[in-house]
Coordinates of C-alpha atoms in Angstrom, one line a residue:
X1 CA 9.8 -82.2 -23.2
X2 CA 12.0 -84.0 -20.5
X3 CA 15.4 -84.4 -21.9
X4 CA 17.3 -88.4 -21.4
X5 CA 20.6 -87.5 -20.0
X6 CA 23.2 -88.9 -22.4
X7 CA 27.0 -88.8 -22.3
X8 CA 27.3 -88.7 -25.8
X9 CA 26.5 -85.8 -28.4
X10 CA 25.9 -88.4 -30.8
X11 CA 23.6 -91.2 -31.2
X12 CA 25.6 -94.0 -29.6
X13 CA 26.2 -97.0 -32.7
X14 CA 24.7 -99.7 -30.1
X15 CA 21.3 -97.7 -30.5
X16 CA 21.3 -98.0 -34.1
X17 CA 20.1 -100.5 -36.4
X18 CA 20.9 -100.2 -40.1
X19 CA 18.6 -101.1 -42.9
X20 CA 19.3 -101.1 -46.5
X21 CA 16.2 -101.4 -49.3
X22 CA 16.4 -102.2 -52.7
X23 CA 15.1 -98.6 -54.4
X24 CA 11.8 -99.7 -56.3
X25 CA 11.7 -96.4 -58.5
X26 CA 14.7 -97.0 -59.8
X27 CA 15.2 -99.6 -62.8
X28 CA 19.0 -99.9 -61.9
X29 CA 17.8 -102.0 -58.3
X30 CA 19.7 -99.3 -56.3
X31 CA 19.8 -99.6 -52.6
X32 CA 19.1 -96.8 -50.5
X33 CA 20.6 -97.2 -46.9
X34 CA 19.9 -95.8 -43.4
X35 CA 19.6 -95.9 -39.9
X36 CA 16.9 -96.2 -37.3
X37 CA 15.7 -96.1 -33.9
X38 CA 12.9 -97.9 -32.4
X39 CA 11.1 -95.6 -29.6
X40 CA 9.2 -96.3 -26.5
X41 CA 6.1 -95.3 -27.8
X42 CA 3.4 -94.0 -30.6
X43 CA 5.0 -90.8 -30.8
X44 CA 5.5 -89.8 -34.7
X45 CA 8.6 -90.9 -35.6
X46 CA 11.3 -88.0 -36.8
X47 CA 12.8 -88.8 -40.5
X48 CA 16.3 -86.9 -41.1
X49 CA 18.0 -86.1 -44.2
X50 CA 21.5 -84.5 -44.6
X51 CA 23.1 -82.3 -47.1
X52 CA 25.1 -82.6 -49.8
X53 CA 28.8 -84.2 -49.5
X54 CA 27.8 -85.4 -46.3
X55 CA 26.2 -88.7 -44.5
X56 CA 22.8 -89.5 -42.6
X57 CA 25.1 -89.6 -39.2
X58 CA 26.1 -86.2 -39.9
X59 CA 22.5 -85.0 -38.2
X60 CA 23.1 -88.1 -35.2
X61 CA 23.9 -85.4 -33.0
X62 CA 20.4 -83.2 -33.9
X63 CA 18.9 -86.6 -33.3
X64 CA 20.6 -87.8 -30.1
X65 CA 18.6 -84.6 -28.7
X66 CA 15.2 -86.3 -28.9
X67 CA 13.8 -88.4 -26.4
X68 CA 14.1 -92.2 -26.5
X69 CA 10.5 -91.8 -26.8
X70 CA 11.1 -90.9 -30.6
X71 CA 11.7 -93.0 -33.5
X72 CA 14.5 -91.9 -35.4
X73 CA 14.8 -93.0 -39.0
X74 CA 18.3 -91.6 -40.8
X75 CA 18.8 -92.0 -44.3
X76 CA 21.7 -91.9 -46.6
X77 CA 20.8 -89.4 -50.1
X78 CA 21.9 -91.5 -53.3
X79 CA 25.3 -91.3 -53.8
X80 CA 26.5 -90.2 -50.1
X81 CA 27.3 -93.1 -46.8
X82 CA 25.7 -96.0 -47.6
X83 CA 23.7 -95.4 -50.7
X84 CA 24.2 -95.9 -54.0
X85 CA 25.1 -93.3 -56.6
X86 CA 22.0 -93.5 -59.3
X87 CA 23.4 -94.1 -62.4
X88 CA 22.2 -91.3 -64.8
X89 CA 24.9 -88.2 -65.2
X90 CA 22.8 -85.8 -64.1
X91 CA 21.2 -85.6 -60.4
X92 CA 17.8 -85.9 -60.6
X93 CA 16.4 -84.0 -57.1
X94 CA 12.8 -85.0 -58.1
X95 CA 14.4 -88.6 -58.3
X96 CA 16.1 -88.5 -55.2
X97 CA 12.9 -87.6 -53.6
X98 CA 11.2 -90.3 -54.7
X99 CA 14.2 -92.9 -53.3
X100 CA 13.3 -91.3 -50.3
X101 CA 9.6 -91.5 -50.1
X102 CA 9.7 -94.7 -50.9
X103 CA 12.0 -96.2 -48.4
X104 CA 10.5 -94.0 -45.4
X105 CA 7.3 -95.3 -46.4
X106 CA 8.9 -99.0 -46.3
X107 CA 10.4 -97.9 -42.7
X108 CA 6.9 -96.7 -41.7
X109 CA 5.1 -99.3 -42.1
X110 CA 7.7 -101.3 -40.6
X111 CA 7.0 -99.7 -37.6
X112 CA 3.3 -99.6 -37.8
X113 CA 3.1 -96.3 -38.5
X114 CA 1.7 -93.9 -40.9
X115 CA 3.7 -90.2 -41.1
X116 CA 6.5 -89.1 -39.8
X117 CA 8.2 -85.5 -38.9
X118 CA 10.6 -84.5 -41.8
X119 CA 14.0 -82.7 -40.5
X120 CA 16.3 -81.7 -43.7
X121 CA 19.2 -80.1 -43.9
X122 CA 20.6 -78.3 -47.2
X123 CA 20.0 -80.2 -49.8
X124 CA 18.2 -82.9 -47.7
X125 CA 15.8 -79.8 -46.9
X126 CA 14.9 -79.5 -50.1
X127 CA 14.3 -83.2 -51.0
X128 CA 12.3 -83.3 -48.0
X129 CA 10.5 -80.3 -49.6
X130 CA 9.7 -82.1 -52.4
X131 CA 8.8 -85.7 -50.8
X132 CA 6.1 -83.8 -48.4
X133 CA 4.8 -82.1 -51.7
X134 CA 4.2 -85.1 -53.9
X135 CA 3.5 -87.8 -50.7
X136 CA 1.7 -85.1 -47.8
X137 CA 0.5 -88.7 -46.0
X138 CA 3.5 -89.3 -45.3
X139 CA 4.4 -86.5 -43.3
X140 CA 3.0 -84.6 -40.3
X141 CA 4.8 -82.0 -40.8
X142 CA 8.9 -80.6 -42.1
X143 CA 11.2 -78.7 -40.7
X144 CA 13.7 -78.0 -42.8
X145 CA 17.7 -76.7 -41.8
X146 CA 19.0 -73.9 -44.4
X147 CA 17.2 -75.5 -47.1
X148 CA 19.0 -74.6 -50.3
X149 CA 15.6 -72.8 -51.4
X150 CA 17.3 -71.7 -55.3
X151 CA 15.0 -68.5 -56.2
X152 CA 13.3 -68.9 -59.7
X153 CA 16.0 -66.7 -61.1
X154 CA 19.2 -69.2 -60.1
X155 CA 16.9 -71.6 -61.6
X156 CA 16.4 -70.1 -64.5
X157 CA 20.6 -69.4 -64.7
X158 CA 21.1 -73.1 -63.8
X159 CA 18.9 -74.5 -66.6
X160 CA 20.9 -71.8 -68.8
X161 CA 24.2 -73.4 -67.6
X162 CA 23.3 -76.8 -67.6
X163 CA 21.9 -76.5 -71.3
X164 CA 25.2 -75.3 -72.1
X165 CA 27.9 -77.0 -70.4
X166 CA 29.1 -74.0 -68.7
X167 CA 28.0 -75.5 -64.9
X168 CA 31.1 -77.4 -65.4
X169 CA 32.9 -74.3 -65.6
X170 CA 31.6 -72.5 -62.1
X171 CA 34.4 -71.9 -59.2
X172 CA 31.9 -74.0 -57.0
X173 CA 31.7 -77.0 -59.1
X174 CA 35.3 -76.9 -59.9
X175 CA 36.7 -76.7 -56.1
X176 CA 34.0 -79.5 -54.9
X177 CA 34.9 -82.0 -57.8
X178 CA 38.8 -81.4 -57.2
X179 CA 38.0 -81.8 -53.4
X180 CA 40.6 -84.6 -51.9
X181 CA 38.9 -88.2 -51.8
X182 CA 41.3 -89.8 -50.2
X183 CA 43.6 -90.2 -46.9
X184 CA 45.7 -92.6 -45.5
X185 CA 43.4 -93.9 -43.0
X186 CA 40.8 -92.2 -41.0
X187 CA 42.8 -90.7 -38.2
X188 CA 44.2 -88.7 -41.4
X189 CA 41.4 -88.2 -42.7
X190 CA 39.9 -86.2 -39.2
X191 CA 42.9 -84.9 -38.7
X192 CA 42.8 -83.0 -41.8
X193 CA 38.9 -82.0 -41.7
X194 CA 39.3 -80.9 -38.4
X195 CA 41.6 -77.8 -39.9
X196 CA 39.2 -76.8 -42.7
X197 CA 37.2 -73.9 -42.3
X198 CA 33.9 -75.9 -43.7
X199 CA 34.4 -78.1 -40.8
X200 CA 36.4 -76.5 -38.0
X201 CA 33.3 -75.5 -35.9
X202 CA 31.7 -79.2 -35.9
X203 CA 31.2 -80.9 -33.0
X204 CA 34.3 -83.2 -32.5
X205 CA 31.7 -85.9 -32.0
X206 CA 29.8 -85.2 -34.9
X207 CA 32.9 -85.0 -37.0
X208 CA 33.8 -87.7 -35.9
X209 CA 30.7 -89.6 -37.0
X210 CA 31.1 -87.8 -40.3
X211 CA 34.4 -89.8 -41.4
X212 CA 32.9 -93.0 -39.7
X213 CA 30.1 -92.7 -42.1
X214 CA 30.6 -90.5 -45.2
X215 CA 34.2 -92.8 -46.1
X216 CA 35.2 -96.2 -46.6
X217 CA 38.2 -98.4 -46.7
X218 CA 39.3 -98.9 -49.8
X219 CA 42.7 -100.7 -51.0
X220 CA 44.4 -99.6 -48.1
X221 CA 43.3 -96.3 -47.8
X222 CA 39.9 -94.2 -46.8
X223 CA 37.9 -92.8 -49.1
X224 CA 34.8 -90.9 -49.5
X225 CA 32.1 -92.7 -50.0
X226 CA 29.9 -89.9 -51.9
X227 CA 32.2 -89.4 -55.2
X228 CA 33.4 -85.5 -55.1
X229 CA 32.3 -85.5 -58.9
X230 CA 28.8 -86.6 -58.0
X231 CA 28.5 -83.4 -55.2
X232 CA 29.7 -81.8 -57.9
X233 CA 27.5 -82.3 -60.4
X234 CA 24.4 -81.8 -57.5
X235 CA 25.7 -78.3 -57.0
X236 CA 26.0 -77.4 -60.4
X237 CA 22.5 -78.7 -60.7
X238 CA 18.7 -77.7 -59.7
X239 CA 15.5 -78.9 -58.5
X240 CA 12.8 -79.2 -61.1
X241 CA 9.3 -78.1 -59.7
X242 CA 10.7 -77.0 -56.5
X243 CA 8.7 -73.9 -56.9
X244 CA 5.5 -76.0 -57.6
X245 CA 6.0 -77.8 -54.3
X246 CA 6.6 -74.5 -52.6
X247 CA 3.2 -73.3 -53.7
X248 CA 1.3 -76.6 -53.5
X249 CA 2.9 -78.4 -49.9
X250 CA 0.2 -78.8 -47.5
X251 CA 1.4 -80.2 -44.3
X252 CA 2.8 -77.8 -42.3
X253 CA 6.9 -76.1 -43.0
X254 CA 9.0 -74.5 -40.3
X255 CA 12.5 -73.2 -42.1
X256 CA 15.3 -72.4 -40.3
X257 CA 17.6 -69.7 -41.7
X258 CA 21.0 -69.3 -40.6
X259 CA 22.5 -65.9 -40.0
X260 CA 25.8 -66.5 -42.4
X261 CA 24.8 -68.3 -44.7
X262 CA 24.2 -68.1 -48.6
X263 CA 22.3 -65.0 -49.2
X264 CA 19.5 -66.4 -51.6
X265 CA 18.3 -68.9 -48.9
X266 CA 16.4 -66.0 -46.6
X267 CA 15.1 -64.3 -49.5
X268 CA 13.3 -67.6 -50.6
X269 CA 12.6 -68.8 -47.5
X270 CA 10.7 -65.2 -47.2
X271 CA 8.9 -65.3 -50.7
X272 CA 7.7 -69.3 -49.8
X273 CA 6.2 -67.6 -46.3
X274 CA 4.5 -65.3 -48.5
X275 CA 3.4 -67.6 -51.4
X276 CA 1.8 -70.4 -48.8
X277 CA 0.1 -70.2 -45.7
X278 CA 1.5 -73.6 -44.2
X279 CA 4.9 -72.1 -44.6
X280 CA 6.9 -70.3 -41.5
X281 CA 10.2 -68.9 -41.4
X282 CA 12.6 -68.3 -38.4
X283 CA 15.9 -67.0 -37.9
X284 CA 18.4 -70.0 -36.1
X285 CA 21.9 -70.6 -36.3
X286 CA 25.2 -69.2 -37.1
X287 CA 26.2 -70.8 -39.9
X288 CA 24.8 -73.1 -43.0
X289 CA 26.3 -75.6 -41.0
X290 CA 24.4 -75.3 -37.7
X291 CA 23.2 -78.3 -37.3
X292 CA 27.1 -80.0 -37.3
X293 CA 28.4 -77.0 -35.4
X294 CA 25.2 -76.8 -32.7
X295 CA 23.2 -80.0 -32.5
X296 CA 22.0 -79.6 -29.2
X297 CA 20.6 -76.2 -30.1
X298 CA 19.2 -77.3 -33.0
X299 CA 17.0 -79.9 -31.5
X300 CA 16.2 -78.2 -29.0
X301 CA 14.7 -75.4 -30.9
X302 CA 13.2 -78.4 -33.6
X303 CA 11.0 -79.7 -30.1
X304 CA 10.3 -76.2 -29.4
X305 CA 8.7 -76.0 -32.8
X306 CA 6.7 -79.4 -32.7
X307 CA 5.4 -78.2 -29.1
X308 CA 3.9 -75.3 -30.5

């Protein structure tokens, strides 16, 4: 595929056009937010999804790899950049999925077309997971970016934990919902991310499009825009039926393990290999974070994929 020269790492804001849609499975009228691209042509158009604590530009610098060519449609999760946090205590990832479904399938049809190519990362691998599972016409085909594949047995712990109380309790949930929410401005803001070892290896550009779109202004200061609390509570939570939807996904998966990463998410990704036909497993990336710290990379090896 012949690559556009471009100056920037990221997709450039001018190429962008946001859209917001009013969530029709939800009964609170949530909107769900995002951005897109048109392209040139009728090639399928490329859906991304982003992790957890983070925002749809996040992955601008995976997507800025693809051809003009492309359509690029970016959305925010519920609760994270420009969508809203549903209203329910507990993250529902079924839920989220079906926010999801239903405003790609709004964005399709916008654009006269029928599927798209699903790229998730983290938890947006796994929502993406679960869209392709219960709406396959929607999607050619997924790639998903260190999905956080939980093994049966975390689920079975997490359901324990959850029943009672005790997820509040776990060091993970009790660092992320403590995590700082707000900074003097955004230059702080940066400033401050840039030193932290979840973020140091970013692309400058890309972190740089993180505080632009995960955080607001807010009375004077920035702030995050997806509540620490709420990431919280989606860590100390679990994907119902993601097991089902591992067994039962039809369109074709490609998942991308990173070498240091969380050590359950190789041994699932091997066990969903085995368990379904249409899924594949490769070894990519350095980190969880691979596709902040090595966009290019990453798309590059994402159209090395779809060529095949």
């Amino acid at each position: 595929m012949a690559h556009s020269h471009q100056a920037s790492t990221v997709l450039p804001a001018e190429s962008l056009s946001q859209w917001t849609l009013t969530d029709p499975t939800s009964a609170h009228l949530h909107q769900i937010h995002g951005y897109a691209r048109a392209g040139q042509n009728e090639e399928t158009p490329i859906h991304f999804l982003h992790g957890n604590g983070f925002s749809a530009l996040t992955l601008s610098g995976v997507a800025a790899g693809f051809p003009t060519t492309h359509s690029l449609i970016l959305t925010d999760v519920p609760g994270h950049g420009g969508s809203d946090q549903p209203k329910h205590r507990m993250p529902d990832w079924q839920g989220m999925a079906a926010s999801v479904t239903a405003s790609l399938k709004q964005q399709l049809q916008a654009q006269n077309q029928s599927a798209a190519i699903g790229v998730g990362h983290s938890l947006g691998g796994v929502i993406t997971l679960l869209a392709a599972a219960r709406s396959p016409e929607l999607f050619q085909r997924i790639i998903l970016l260190d999905p956080v594949l939980f093994s049966p047995e975390i689920i079975l712990a997490q359901q324990v934990m959850r029943a009672t109380g005790v997820w509040k309790r776990s060091a993970l949930v009790r660092s992320v919902s403590r995590r700082r929410n707000r900074w003097p401005d955004a230059e702080a803001m940066l400033a401050e991310l840039s030193q932290k070892s979840l973020y140091k290896d970013w692309h400058p550009e890309v972190l740089q499009a993180f505080v632009d779109s995960a955080s607001k202004d807010v009375d004077g200061e920035r702030q995050l825009c997806c509540d620490p609390r709420w990431e919280g509570a989606i860590f100390g939570s679990y994907p119902r039926g993601l097991w089902h939807a591992v067994r039962s996904v039809k369109v074709p998966v490609d998942i991308l393990v990173a070498e240091n990463s969380y050590g359950f998410i190789a041994k699932s990704a091997r066990r969903a290999a085995r368990v379904n036909r249409h899924i594949q497993w490769h070894s990519f990336g350095r980190t969880h974070c691979f596709p902040m710290e090595q966009p290019q990379q990453t798309a590059e090896k994402i159209q090395q994929l779809l060529a095949q």
